[in-house]
Each structure stands twice: as structure tokens, then as C-alpha cells.
Tab-separated table of C-alpha atoms in Angstrom:
chain	number	residue	atom	x	y	z
C	1	MET	CA	-101.869	-185.344	-226.132
C	2	ARG	CA	-103.684	-186.684	-229.111
C	3	ILE	CA	-101.633	-188.401	-231.814
C	4	ALA	CA	-102.596	-189.373	-235.264
C	5	MET	CA	-100.316	-192.555	-236.342
C	6	ILE	CA	-100.414	-193.032	-240.361
C	7	SER	CA	-100.137	-196.722	-241.388
C	8	MET	CA	-101.369	-196.750	-244.854
C	9	HIS	CA	-100.281	-199.932	-246.660
C	10	THR	CA	-100.776	-202.349	-244.022
C	11	SER	CA	-102.916	-202.569	-240.757
C	12	PRO	CA	-101.410	-203.011	-237.262
C	13	LEU	CA	-104.231	-205.712	-236.938
C	14	MET	CA	-103.058	-207.748	-239.922
C	15	GLN	CA	-101.212	-211.054	-238.938
C	16	PRO	CA	-97.382	-210.543	-239.298
C	17	GLY	CA	-96.143	-212.657	-242.187
C	18	ILE	CA	-98.761	-212.292	-244.486
C	19	GLY	CA	-98.330	-210.140	-247.562
C	20	ASP	CA	-97.033	-206.701	-246.495
C	21	ALA	CA	-97.508	-207.321	-242.753
C	22	GLY	CA	-94.287	-207.827	-240.691
C	23	GLY	CA	-92.233	-206.186	-237.905
C	24	MET	CA	-93.549	-202.789	-238.596
C	25	ASN	CA	-97.115	-203.937	-237.899
C	26	VAL	CA	-95.758	-205.371	-234.507
C	27	TYR	CA	-93.931	-202.214	-233.841
C	28	VAL	CA	-96.929	-199.992	-234.691
C	29	LEU	CA	-99.447	-201.853	-232.493
C	30	ASN	CA	-97.280	-202.431	-229.368
C	31	VAL	CA	-95.932	-198.922	-229.316
C	32	ALA	CA	-99.448	-197.262	-229.744
C	33	THR	CA	-100.942	-199.818	-227.157
C	34	HIS	CA	-98.123	-198.565	-224.667
C	35	LEU	CA	-98.706	-195.083	-225.464
C	36	ALA	CA	-102.471	-195.369	-224.815
C	37	ARG	CA	-101.606	-197.133	-221.280
C	38	GLN	CA	-99.765	-194.028	-220.531
C	39	GLY	CA	-102.626	-191.605	-221.363
C	40	VAL	CA	-101.684	-190.501	-224.904
C	41	GLU	CA	-104.731	-190.906	-227.220
C	42	VAL	CA	-103.881	-192.539	-230.501
C	43	ASP	CA	-105.803	-193.244	-233.600
C	44	ILE	CA	-104.052	-195.375	-236.166
C	45	PHE	CA	-105.158	-194.646	-239.771
C	46	THR	CA	-104.965	-197.340	-242.371
C	47	ARG	CA	-106.171	-198.216	-245.652
C	48	ALA	CA	-109.523	-200.371	-245.381
C	49	THR	CA	-108.833	-203.789	-247.311
C	50	ARG	CA	-112.367	-205.555	-246.680
C	51	PRO	CA	-115.854	-204.094	-245.798
C	52	SER	CA	-116.410	-206.076	-242.724
C	53	GLN	CA	-113.491	-204.198	-240.834
C	54	GLY	CA	-115.726	-201.323	-239.746
C	55	GLU	CA	-114.530	-197.596	-240.014
C	56	VAL	CA	-113.590	-197.500	-236.533
C	57	VAL	CA	-112.197	-200.279	-234.537
C	58	GLU	CA	-111.716	-199.582	-230.564
C	59	ILE	CA	-108.520	-201.661	-229.359
C	60	GLY	CA	-108.671	-200.204	-226.009
C	61	ASP	CA	-109.035	-196.934	-223.923
C	62	ASN	CA	-107.267	-194.184	-225.798
C	63	LEU	CA	-106.692	-196.576	-228.775
C	64	ARG	CA	-108.452	-196.868	-231.980
C	65	VAL	CA	-107.701	-198.078	-235.400
C	66	ILE	CA	-109.595	-196.074	-238.197
C	67	ASN	CA	-109.929	-197.985	-241.620
C	68	ILE	CA	-110.006	-195.352	-244.424
C	69	VAL	CA	-111.341	-196.499	-247.865
C	70	ALA	CA	-108.879	-195.549	-250.750
C	71	GLY	CA	-109.324	-197.720	-253.753
C	72	PRO	CA	-110.706	-201.153	-254.171
C	73	TYR	CA	-110.269	-203.413	-250.965
C	74	GLU	CA	-108.485	-206.085	-252.624
C	75	GLY	CA	-106.101	-206.337	-255.777
C	76	LEU	CA	-103.960	-203.515	-255.297
C	77	THR	CA	-100.426	-204.453	-254.608
C	78	LYS	CA	-97.985	-202.143	-252.420
C	79	GLU	CA	-96.399	-200.947	-255.344
C	80	GLU	CA	-99.867	-199.537	-256.898
C	81	LEU	CA	-100.731	-197.728	-253.835
C	82	PRO	CA	-99.166	-194.512	-254.655
C	83	THR	CA	-102.060	-194.221	-256.901
C	84	GLN	CA	-104.348	-194.032	-253.812
C	85	LEU	CA	-102.379	-191.239	-251.744
C	86	ALA	CA	-104.633	-188.522	-252.722
C	87	ALA	CA	-107.921	-190.743	-251.945
C	88	PHE	CA	-106.384	-191.751	-248.465
C	89	ALA	CA	-105.436	-188.380	-247.626
C	90	GLY	CA	-109.120	-187.207	-248.429
C	91	GLY	CA	-110.622	-189.871	-246.390
C	92	ILE	CA	-108.643	-188.944	-243.315
C	93	VAL	CA	-109.710	-185.011	-243.922
C	94	GLN	CA	-113.335	-186.248	-244.151
C	95	PHE	CA	-113.144	-188.371	-241.093
C	96	VAL	CA	-111.797	-185.662	-239.041
C	97	LYS	CA	-114.109	-182.961	-240.412
C	98	CYS	CA	-117.063	-185.330	-239.586
C	99	PHE	CA	-116.067	-186.254	-236.442
C	100	GLY	CA	-114.492	-182.967	-235.066
C	101	VAL	CA	-111.360	-184.483	-234.037
C	102	ASP	CA	-108.026	-182.498	-233.369
C	103	TYR	CA	-104.489	-183.622	-233.372
C	104	ASP	CA	-101.657	-182.448	-231.638
C	105	LEU	CA	-98.809	-184.195	-233.801
C	106	ILE	CA	-98.888	-186.620	-236.654
C	107	HIS	CA	-96.503	-189.802	-236.620
C	108	THR	CA	-96.263	-191.638	-240.056
C	109	HIS	CA	-94.855	-195.117	-240.727
C	110	TYR	CA	-92.953	-196.072	-244.179
C	111	TRP	CA	-92.781	-193.588	-247.003
C	112	LEU	CA	-96.374	-193.998	-248.386
C	113	SER	CA	-97.842	-192.542	-245.022
C	114	GLY	CA	-95.071	-190.163	-244.646
C	115	GLN	CA	-96.431	-188.476	-248.305
C	116	VAL	CA	-100.014	-188.285	-246.782
C	117	GLY	CA	-98.874	-186.949	-243.232
C	118	TRP	CA	-96.573	-184.223	-244.992
C	119	LEU	CA	-99.767	-182.919	-246.736
C	120	LEU	CA	-101.815	-183.048	-243.537
C	121	ARG	CA	-99.035	-181.572	-241.282
C	122	ASP	CA	-99.941	-178.355	-243.345
C	123	ILE	CA	-103.505	-178.692	-243.691
C	124	TRP	CA	-103.853	-179.168	-239.796
C	125	GLU	CA	-100.640	-177.043	-238.913
C	126	VAL	CA	-99.241	-179.622	-236.582
C	127	PRO	CA	-95.719	-181.269	-236.174
C	128	LEU	CA	-94.817	-184.187	-238.394
C	129	VAL	CA	-92.670	-186.949	-237.033
C	130	HIS	CA	-91.733	-189.900	-239.456
C	131	THR	CA	-90.461	-193.248	-239.185
C	132	ALA	CA	-89.067	-194.857	-242.356
C	133	HIS	CA	-88.713	-198.308	-240.953
C	134	THR	CA	-86.872	-199.284	-244.462
C	135	LEU	CA	-85.422	-196.946	-246.979
C	136	ALA	CA	-85.021	-197.518	-250.629
C	137	ALA	CA	-81.375	-196.527	-251.064
C	138	VAL	CA	-80.183	-198.872	-248.101
C	139	LYS	CA	-82.587	-201.784	-249.438
C	140	ASN	CA	-80.736	-201.295	-252.828
C	141	HIS	CA	-77.263	-201.148	-251.204
C	142	HIS	CA	-77.893	-204.441	-249.308
C	143	ARG	CA	-80.221	-206.183	-251.631
C	144	ALA	CA	-79.545	-209.767	-252.926
C	145	ALA	CA	-78.396	-210.156	-256.684
C	146	THR	CA	-81.792	-211.715	-257.648
C	147	ASP	CA	-83.943	-209.138	-255.718
C	148	THR	CA	-85.985	-206.413	-257.285
C	149	PRO	CA	-84.390	-203.019	-256.712
C	150	GLU	CA	-86.547	-200.134	-255.089
C	151	SER	CA	-87.607	-197.640	-257.356
C	152	GLU	CA	-86.092	-194.130	-257.840
C	153	ALA	CA	-89.659	-192.557	-257.149
C	154	ARG	CA	-89.574	-194.082	-253.831
C	155	ARG	CA	-86.511	-192.769	-253.021
C	156	ILE	CA	-87.377	-189.148	-253.782
C	157	CYS	CA	-90.305	-189.280	-251.708
C	158	GLU	CA	-88.088	-190.439	-248.924
C	159	GLN	CA	-85.873	-187.635	-249.582
C	160	GLN	CA	-88.863	-185.283	-249.449
C	161	LEU	CA	-89.731	-186.591	-246.028
C	162	VAL	CA	-86.113	-186.412	-244.499
C	163	ASP	CA	-86.170	-182.859	-245.635
C	164	ASN	CA	-89.602	-181.897	-244.441
C	165	ALA	CA	-90.426	-183.888	-241.054
C	166	GLN	CA	-89.482	-181.879	-237.831
C	167	VAL	CA	-87.921	-185.213	-236.511
C	168	LEU	CA	-87.046	-188.359	-237.786
C	169	VAL	CA	-87.421	-191.298	-235.372
C	170	VAL	CA	-84.905	-194.359	-235.799
C	171	ASN	CA	-84.604	-197.805	-234.236
C	172	THR	CA	-80.557	-197.497	-233.914
C	173	LEU	CA	-77.601	-195.431	-234.351
C	174	GLU	CA	-77.055	-197.351	-237.561
C	175	GLU	CA	-80.147	-195.943	-239.037
C	176	THR	CA	-78.957	-192.445	-238.061
C	177	ASN	CA	-75.739	-193.073	-239.949
C	178	ASP	CA	-77.924	-194.453	-242.964
C	179	LEU	CA	-80.013	-191.363	-243.212
C	180	VAL	CA	-76.938	-188.896	-243.177
C	181	ARG	CA	-75.068	-191.078	-245.528
C	182	HIS	CA	-77.662	-191.726	-248.112
C	183	TYR	CA	-79.996	-188.903	-247.518
C	184	ASP	CA	-77.986	-186.045	-246.208
C	185	ALA	CA	-80.172	-185.944	-243.005
C	186	GLU	CA	-79.526	-183.343	-240.472
C	187	PRO	CA	-78.436	-185.310	-237.236
C	188	ASP	CA	-79.913	-182.704	-235.105
C	189	ARG	CA	-83.472	-183.939	-236.356
C	190	ILE	CA	-82.897	-187.661	-235.637
C	191	ARG	CA	-83.986	-189.138	-232.690
C	192	VAL	CA	-83.226	-192.962	-231.533
C	193	MET	CA	-86.045	-195.263	-230.243
C	194	SER	CA	-85.023	-198.821	-229.550
C	195	PRO	CA	-87.971	-201.214	-230.351
C	196	GLY	CA	-89.332	-203.673	-227.410
C	197	THR	CA	-90.386	-207.307	-227.069
C	198	ASP	CA	-93.530	-208.862	-225.572
C	199	THR	CA	-91.424	-210.329	-222.366
C	200	GLU	CA	-94.621	-211.547	-221.089
C	201	LEU	CA	-95.723	-213.446	-224.074
C	202	PHE	CA	-92.397	-214.580	-225.410
C	203	THR	CA	-90.975	-216.378	-222.514
C	204	PRO	CA	-88.578	-219.474	-222.307
C	205	GLY	CA	-89.991	-222.671	-222.183
C	206	THR	CA	-88.951	-225.338	-219.970
C	207	THR	CA	-87.949	-228.968	-221.140
C	208	LYS	CA	-91.801	-230.130	-220.981
C	209	ASN	CA	-92.807	-226.921	-223.035
C	210	THR	CA	-90.142	-227.925	-225.461
C	211	GLU	CA	-91.446	-231.429	-225.955
C	212	LEU	CA	-94.955	-230.219	-226.314
C	213	ALA	CA	-93.908	-227.562	-228.873
C	214	ARG	CA	-92.236	-230.385	-230.620
C	215	ARG	CA	-94.922	-232.887	-230.322
C	216	HIS	CA	-97.591	-230.076	-231.534
C	217	LEU	CA	-95.511	-229.231	-234.654
C	218	GLY	CA	-94.472	-232.830	-235.380
C	219	ILE	CA	-90.731	-232.381	-234.783
C	220	PRO	CA	-88.712	-235.429	-233.409
C	221	MET	CA	-87.573	-234.776	-229.980
C	222	HIS	CA	-83.826	-235.517	-230.651
C	223	ALA	CA	-83.513	-233.576	-233.747
C	224	LYS	CA	-81.422	-230.317	-234.041
C	225	VAL	CA	-83.871	-227.432	-235.294
C	226	VAL	CA	-83.141	-224.182	-237.100
C	227	ALA	CA	-86.242	-221.900	-237.476
C	228	PHE	CA	-87.021	-219.216	-239.654
C	229	VAL	CA	-89.715	-216.633	-238.996
C	230	GLY	CA	-90.559	-213.903	-241.323
C	231	ARG	CA	-92.134	-212.970	-244.685
C	232	LEU	CA	-90.813	-214.927	-247.818
C	233	GLN	CA	-88.919	-212.701	-249.684
C	234	GLU	CA	-85.295	-212.656	-251.105
C	235	PHE	CA	-84.218	-209.577	-248.733
C	236	LYS	CA	-85.141	-211.516	-245.773
C	237	GLY	CA	-82.966	-214.670	-246.769
C	238	PRO	CA	-84.744	-217.695	-246.475
C	239	GLN	CA	-83.188	-219.019	-249.456
C	240	VAL	CA	-79.968	-218.564	-247.637
C	241	LEU	CA	-80.835	-220.793	-244.781
C	242	ILE	CA	-82.241	-223.393	-247.036
C	243	LYS	CA	-78.996	-223.659	-249.042
C	244	ALA	CA	-76.972	-223.746	-245.794
C	245	ALA	CA	-78.931	-226.607	-244.371
C	246	ALA	CA	-78.175	-228.169	-247.940
C	247	GLU	CA	-74.342	-227.775	-247.156
C	248	MET	CA	-74.618	-229.092	-243.807
C	249	LEU	CA	-76.293	-232.257	-245.012
C	250	ALA	CA	-73.989	-232.755	-247.751
C	251	ARG	CA	-71.140	-232.281	-245.265
C	252	ASP	CA	-72.861	-235.018	-243.121
C	253	PRO	CA	-75.642	-236.888	-244.571
C	254	ASP	CA	-76.563	-238.326	-241.319
C	255	ARG	CA	-77.000	-235.137	-239.454
C	256	ASN	CA	-80.296	-234.926	-237.574
C	257	LEU	CA	-81.154	-231.465	-238.938
C	258	ASN	CA	-84.813	-230.035	-239.206
C	259	VAL	CA	-85.631	-226.591	-240.667
C	260	ILE	CA	-88.851	-224.655	-239.825
C	261	ILE	CA	-89.784	-221.804	-242.285
C	262	CYS	CA	-92.865	-219.851	-240.918
C	263	GLY	CA	-94.021	-217.056	-243.253
C	264	GLY	CA	-95.827	-216.139	-246.055
C	265	ALA	CA	-94.808	-215.132	-249.622
C	266	SER	CA	-94.230	-211.247	-249.792
C	267	GLY	CA	-93.896	-209.097	-252.747
C	268	ALA	CA	-95.000	-209.196	-256.441
C	269	SER	CA	-92.696	-211.871	-257.570
C	270	ALA	CA	-92.298	-213.797	-254.430
C	271	ARG	CA	-93.757	-217.392	-254.440
C	272	LEU	CA	-94.106	-219.814	-251.534
C	273	GLU	CA	-93.585	-222.583	-254.419
C	274	ASN	CA	-90.048	-221.008	-255.319
C	275	TYR	CA	-88.628	-221.993	-251.816
C	276	LYS	CA	-90.330	-225.191	-251.862
C	277	ASN	CA	-88.941	-225.935	-255.300
C	278	LEU	CA	-85.200	-224.844	-254.117
C	279	ALA	CA	-85.360	-227.343	-251.244
C	280	HIS	CA	-86.340	-229.922	-253.566
C	281	GLU	CA	-83.832	-229.265	-256.123
C	282	LEU	CA	-81.230	-229.062	-253.278
C	283	GLY	CA	-82.365	-232.654	-252.064
C	284	VAL	CA	-83.409	-231.197	-248.553
C	285	ALA	CA	-87.313	-230.958	-248.853
C	286	HIS	CA	-87.655	-234.046	-246.419
C	287	ARG	CA	-85.642	-231.663	-243.859
C	288	VAL	CA	-87.384	-228.384	-244.649
C	289	ARG	CA	-90.935	-227.844	-243.305
C	290	PHE	CA	-93.020	-224.710	-244.249
C	291	LEU	CA	-95.781	-223.332	-241.892
C	292	ASP	CA	-98.049	-220.745	-242.494
C	293	PRO	CA	-97.817	-217.418	-240.703
C	294	ARG	CA	-99.337	-217.571	-237.172
C	295	PRO	CA	-100.224	-215.045	-234.493
C	296	PRO	CA	-97.661	-214.021	-231.511
C	297	GLN	CA	-99.422	-216.706	-229.005
C	298	GLU	CA	-98.799	-219.432	-231.511
C	299	LEU	CA	-95.441	-218.138	-232.542
C	300	VAL	CA	-93.842	-218.338	-229.517
C	301	THR	CA	-94.136	-222.295	-229.873
C	302	ILE	CA	-92.065	-222.244	-232.782
C	303	TYR	CA	-89.372	-220.333	-230.968
C	304	GLN	CA	-89.636	-222.742	-227.991
C	305	ALA	CA	-89.342	-225.782	-230.129
C	306	ALA	CA	-86.015	-224.198	-232.009
C	307	ASP	CA	-82.562	-225.007	-231.000
C	308	ILE	CA	-81.484	-221.614	-233.091
C	309	VAL	CA	-83.437	-218.926	-234.843
C	310	ALA	CA	-81.638	-217.772	-237.965
C	311	VAL	CA	-82.245	-214.276	-239.294
C	312	PRO	CA	-80.225	-214.161	-242.655
C	313	SER	CA	-81.891	-210.811	-243.788
C	314	TYR	CA	-79.980	-208.562	-246.111
C	315	ASN	CA	-80.733	-205.525	-243.826
C	316	GLU	CA	-82.667	-205.017	-240.744
C	317	SER	CA	-83.442	-201.699	-239.102
C	318	PHE	CA	-83.582	-203.659	-235.805
C	319	GLY	CA	-84.636	-207.150	-235.750
C	320	LEU	CA	-87.792	-207.912	-233.827
C	321	VAL	CA	-87.760	-211.719	-234.684
C	322	ALA	CA	-84.153	-212.071	-233.198
C	323	MET	CA	-85.385	-210.136	-230.023
C	324	GLU	CA	-88.723	-212.558	-229.667
C	325	ALA	CA	-86.593	-215.656	-230.263
C	326	GLN	CA	-83.972	-214.568	-227.312
C	327	ALA	CA	-86.850	-213.693	-225.044
C	328	SER	CA	-88.293	-217.354	-225.664
C	329	GLY	CA	-84.694	-218.453	-224.758
C	330	THR	CA	-83.436	-219.403	-228.111
C	331	PRO	CA	-80.258	-218.213	-229.604
C	332	VAL	CA	-79.779	-216.477	-232.827
C	333	VAL	CA	-77.615	-216.696	-235.815
C	334	ALA	CA	-78.045	-213.482	-237.740
C	335	ALA	CA	-76.491	-211.641	-240.333
C	336	ARG	CA	-74.050	-208.715	-239.406
C	337	VAL	CA	-76.286	-205.928	-241.171
C	338	GLY	CA	-78.472	-203.032	-239.823
C	339	GLY	CA	-79.642	-203.045	-235.995
C	340	LEU	CA	-78.863	-206.923	-235.761
C	341	PRO	CA	-75.759	-206.356	-234.102
C	342	ILE	CA	-77.624	-204.488	-231.424
C	343	ALA	CA	-80.553	-206.897	-231.094
C	344	VAL	CA	-78.089	-209.649	-230.985
C	345	ALA	CA	-75.334	-209.526	-228.297
C	346	GLU	CA	-72.461	-211.316	-230.295
C	347	GLY	CA	-70.938	-214.310	-228.521
C	348	GLU	CA	-73.437	-213.883	-225.681
C	349	THR	CA	-76.739	-214.446	-227.094
C	350	GLY	CA	-75.830	-215.679	-230.637
C	351	VAL	CA	-73.500	-215.509	-233.621
C	352	LEU	CA	-73.188	-212.792	-236.285
C	353	VAL	CA	-72.283	-213.849	-239.934
C	354	ASP	CA	-70.565	-211.666	-242.265
C	355	GLY	CA	-72.199	-211.808	-245.762
C	356	HIS	CA	-74.705	-214.502	-247.031
C	357	ASP	CA	-72.704	-217.110	-248.372
C	358	PRO	CA	-74.379	-220.537	-247.584
C	359	ALA	CA	-71.022	-222.062	-246.536
C	360	ASP	CA	-70.414	-219.440	-244.138
C	361	TRP	CA	-73.768	-219.778	-242.746
C	362	ALA	CA	-73.411	-223.770	-242.448
C	363	ASP	CA	-70.135	-223.074	-240.612
C	364	ALA	CA	-71.939	-220.842	-237.912
C	365	LEU	CA	-74.972	-223.096	-237.760
C	366	THR	CA	-72.961	-226.336	-237.369
C	367	GLN	CA	-70.783	-224.958	-234.815
C	368	LEU	CA	-73.410	-223.719	-232.532
C	369	LEU	CA	-75.791	-226.713	-232.952
C	370	ASP	CA	-72.980	-229.173	-232.072
C	371	ASP	CA	-71.720	-227.013	-229.074
C	372	ASP	CA	-74.579	-227.834	-226.582
C	373	ALA	CA	-72.759	-226.286	-223.684
C	374	THR	CA	-72.352	-222.712	-225.543
C	375	ARG	CA	-75.842	-223.014	-226.883
C	376	MET	CA	-77.549	-223.509	-223.315
C	377	ARG	CA	-75.424	-220.814	-221.868
C	378	MET	CA	-76.492	-218.507	-224.902
C	379	ALA	CA	-80.202	-219.469	-224.378
C	380	GLU	CA	-79.875	-218.342	-220.823
C	381	ASP	CA	-78.231	-215.105	-221.575
C	382	ALA	CA	-80.608	-214.404	-224.287
C	383	VAL	CA	-83.460	-214.132	-222.088
C	384	VAL	CA	-81.774	-211.528	-219.507
C	385	HIS	CA	-80.565	-209.585	-222.846
C	386	ALA	CA	-84.044	-209.322	-224.393
C	387	SER	CA	-85.544	-208.005	-220.686
C	388	ASN	CA	-83.487	-205.175	-221.275
C	389	PHE	CA	-85.807	-204.088	-224.413
C	390	SER	CA	-89.658	-203.648	-223.657
C	391	TRP	CA	-92.297	-201.757	-225.522
C	392	GLN	CA	-92.989	-199.834	-222.471
C	393	SER	CA	-89.765	-198.267	-222.200
C	394	SER	CA	-90.033	-197.581	-225.959
C	395	ALA	CA	-93.334	-195.786	-225.710
C	396	SER	CA	-92.069	-193.884	-223.052
C	397	THR	CA	-89.125	-192.590	-225.039
C	398	LEU	CA	-91.493	-191.877	-227.941
C	399	ALA	CA	-93.581	-189.896	-225.667
C	400	GLU	CA	-90.881	-187.750	-224.625
C	401	ILE	CA	-89.783	-187.194	-228.279
C	402	TYR	CA	-93.337	-186.183	-228.988
C	403	ALA	CA	-93.119	-183.474	-225.942
C	404	GLU	CA	-89.910	-182.197	-227.120
C	405	VAL	CA	-91.199	-181.692	-230.584
C	406	LEU	CA	-94.493	-179.960	-229.099
C	407	SER	CA	-92.422	-177.726	-227.440
C	408	THR	CA	-90.673	-176.528	-230.271
C	409	GLU	CA	-91.962	-173.825	-232.724
C	410	ILE	CA	-92.959	-175.020	-236.397
C	411	PRO	CA	-90.820	-173.046	-238.924
C	412	GLU	CA	-93.024	-170.441	-240.839
C	413	CYS	CA	-93.728	-170.728	-244.540
C	414	PRO	CA	-90.401	-171.104	-246.586
C	415	LYS	CA	-88.972	-168.126	-247.905
C	416	ARG	CA	-89.479	-169.215	-251.485
C	417	PHE	CA	-92.948	-168.627	-251.166
C	418	ALA	CA	-92.623	-165.289	-250.023
C	419	MET	CA	-93.755	-162.693	-252.361
C	420	GLY	CA	-92.694	-159.184	-252.901
C	421	ASN	CA	-94.501	-156.289	-254.649
C	422	ASP	CA	-92.396	-156.765	-257.621
C	423	ASN	CA	-93.891	-160.305	-258.108
C	424	HIS	CA	-97.599	-159.032	-258.211
């Protein structure tokens, strides 16, 4: 089986937390890696962002990343990438023609890739599987009041993909419901594949590991630490955590609280300084530390150094950060949205908060930080919970979905294109 995966707007090799790179990058790279280990040949097509990348990057046996030149290497925002869809699709067609590659199936990630895959499906006459990761209608439904809404153009493009893909792969049953509710998707064309986590990398730290992690990060040993990991944008909710920390310290100025925010600004209007200024305005700048995004091998140190990881997103299709934190033995306080109620076992491995009121978040964080016994129990249970989610299992499920799709006959041309003699 040979699969063409398309991830146009962000390469799976990019550092998560920088620009548009995030959970989707982790998802695509890990699923592709484990599919390749199971004998599936995978080529991941992405847009080239610098000339030094090379056209073809060999990741391992059966796995390549192919960088397609479409527009200038730098200077294009994600919002401007629709202007390069034709160039990107053309680049893929040219690559396939030059190298004589044939694919059994196309799997696209995000709506930009989906639009390209929709075209290539009909050129190559192979099935199209699509994973949205996020949806415009859902993001607009859950967005923060100050967040920029997603465009109607994007929503229309997503509707086209829902109508035309052979199968839609989602992370959770909640996503299935979102597709049916907002896009009138046919439930029998939706398949659920739960994402996983790297439980070999993200492991619980010993007391010594925690001490080393805090020393490395310059965190006082006896402080209570809450960490946020992710892109800095309103939708991910770092402002909710900063405001909650201010509320906690207003209630108890002597509280030994430290907040770590690890990530880079993402989006046209996002600025790191906005969040630093917010912390300064609220009088908690001395308790909030901002760290640049870092690779998974270093990210585990942050999880191990934290007492709690906060995930105050306005929506998450699953919540990979929450799962990585739990695999590292750290309880999670998360918003009760999207797939987070599945990623976090409420009352066992963390706490779910209704809404994004900083006072409610302050209550939840305070209660768990002050209850050492419960927090320690949750830390142990979190590791067990995370062990039930593996990328190997995810890839196996996806391979089964591919096999099912390939065993199903692709519909012939729509009837609206049929021409009778009276149309001549």
C-alpha cells in the first residue's frame, strides 16, 4: 500500500509551537512513522519554506517528506496560502510524473490540503480520505470574544470536502457530532481514530528528575508550578491562565505560585508581547515565565517540572498536550470542550472546567494545587490512562480504514455530468 499524505500549510518536520506548527504536525509525523513501520509506504507532501530543505527528505524506511515549491519560501501567512493551491497541486503532479510514482490512496490534513487532494483524487482516480483537525464552524462557535472569526470561504471549502471525500477520519465521537451538526455529514462515511502519544519519550519523572528539571528551568524547588504548552493565540487560552494566576495571587499574595508558558505566537494578530504585557498589567509578570517552543525531547522536562498542566483551549479536537502531560505523570486541568473530556479522565487524571472564567480556573487550580494527596494519586493514574493511547494503535486503526476504503468501489461520475443527445 502506498499513501500520498498531504499537509500543505505546515511540515511535519517543523518544531511544534512555532507559527502554524502544532498538534497536527505531531499527529501527521507519528501516524506516518508507525504506518511506515507496519509496511505502508508513505509520502508526505508539504510546501517548501526554505531552499535548504531539499526536495525529498528520507525520514526512514517507507517514509519520505517531499517539499513542493509553491510561492515564495517566506512571507506568506496561512491566510494567504489559498492563492498557492494551484501551484502546490501542480508541483505534486509534476513530481509524480517525473518520478513515476503511483499512489493507492490520498489522505489530506486540514482544509487547504483537502482542496488539493480533492483535485488529485480525480486526476489519479484513487480514493480521498480527509482529516479536518479543526473546523471553521466549530472554531467560530467556540471562539473567544476577542478572537478573529474564521472566514466563510474556509467553511465553504470544508463543506465541499465533507461532501466529496470517500471517508472522513476524526479523533473522537464529538468530532463526528460536529461534522453532522455543522456540515450535514453522513455518519456512515465517518471513522474514528484516536490519536496517541509517545509513551517511550513522555515518561513520569522521579523526584530526582523533577529536581533536575526545575533546576534546569530555574524554578524554585518548593514552588507550585502550573505549565501551559502550545501556540500563543487566543483560541488556545494562555490569557485565561494568566488571568487565573492573577486571581489566585490576589486571593493569596503569599502563594508560592509559578506559571510557565511555553510556545510561540501563532496567527496574524498574535504577539508574544501581548501576553507579556497582560501579565505585567495584572501584576504577575514576576510569577509568569515565557519559554520558546522546544522539541519533544526537551518538552518532557517542562511536563516533569510542573505540578499541573493547564489546557484552557476554546476547543480541541483531541488534546495531545493533555495526553503528553499525563504520560509524563502530570495531572491536567482542562476546559470541558471538544475531545478533552476523552483525553482527560475527569476526577481520575485531572479536572475539567466549564467555560473560561478566570475565577473558575483559579478555583480549580487552587483546589488541586493545595490537595497534595489527590494530585499525587492523579499523577499515578495519569500514566496508566495515557498508556491506553499509542501511535502504534492509531496507525493500525488507520491502516484498517485505508484497507476498507480501498475495498470499496469509487463512485462513478456524478449524474449532473451525464450528457444526453439533446444536450449536443
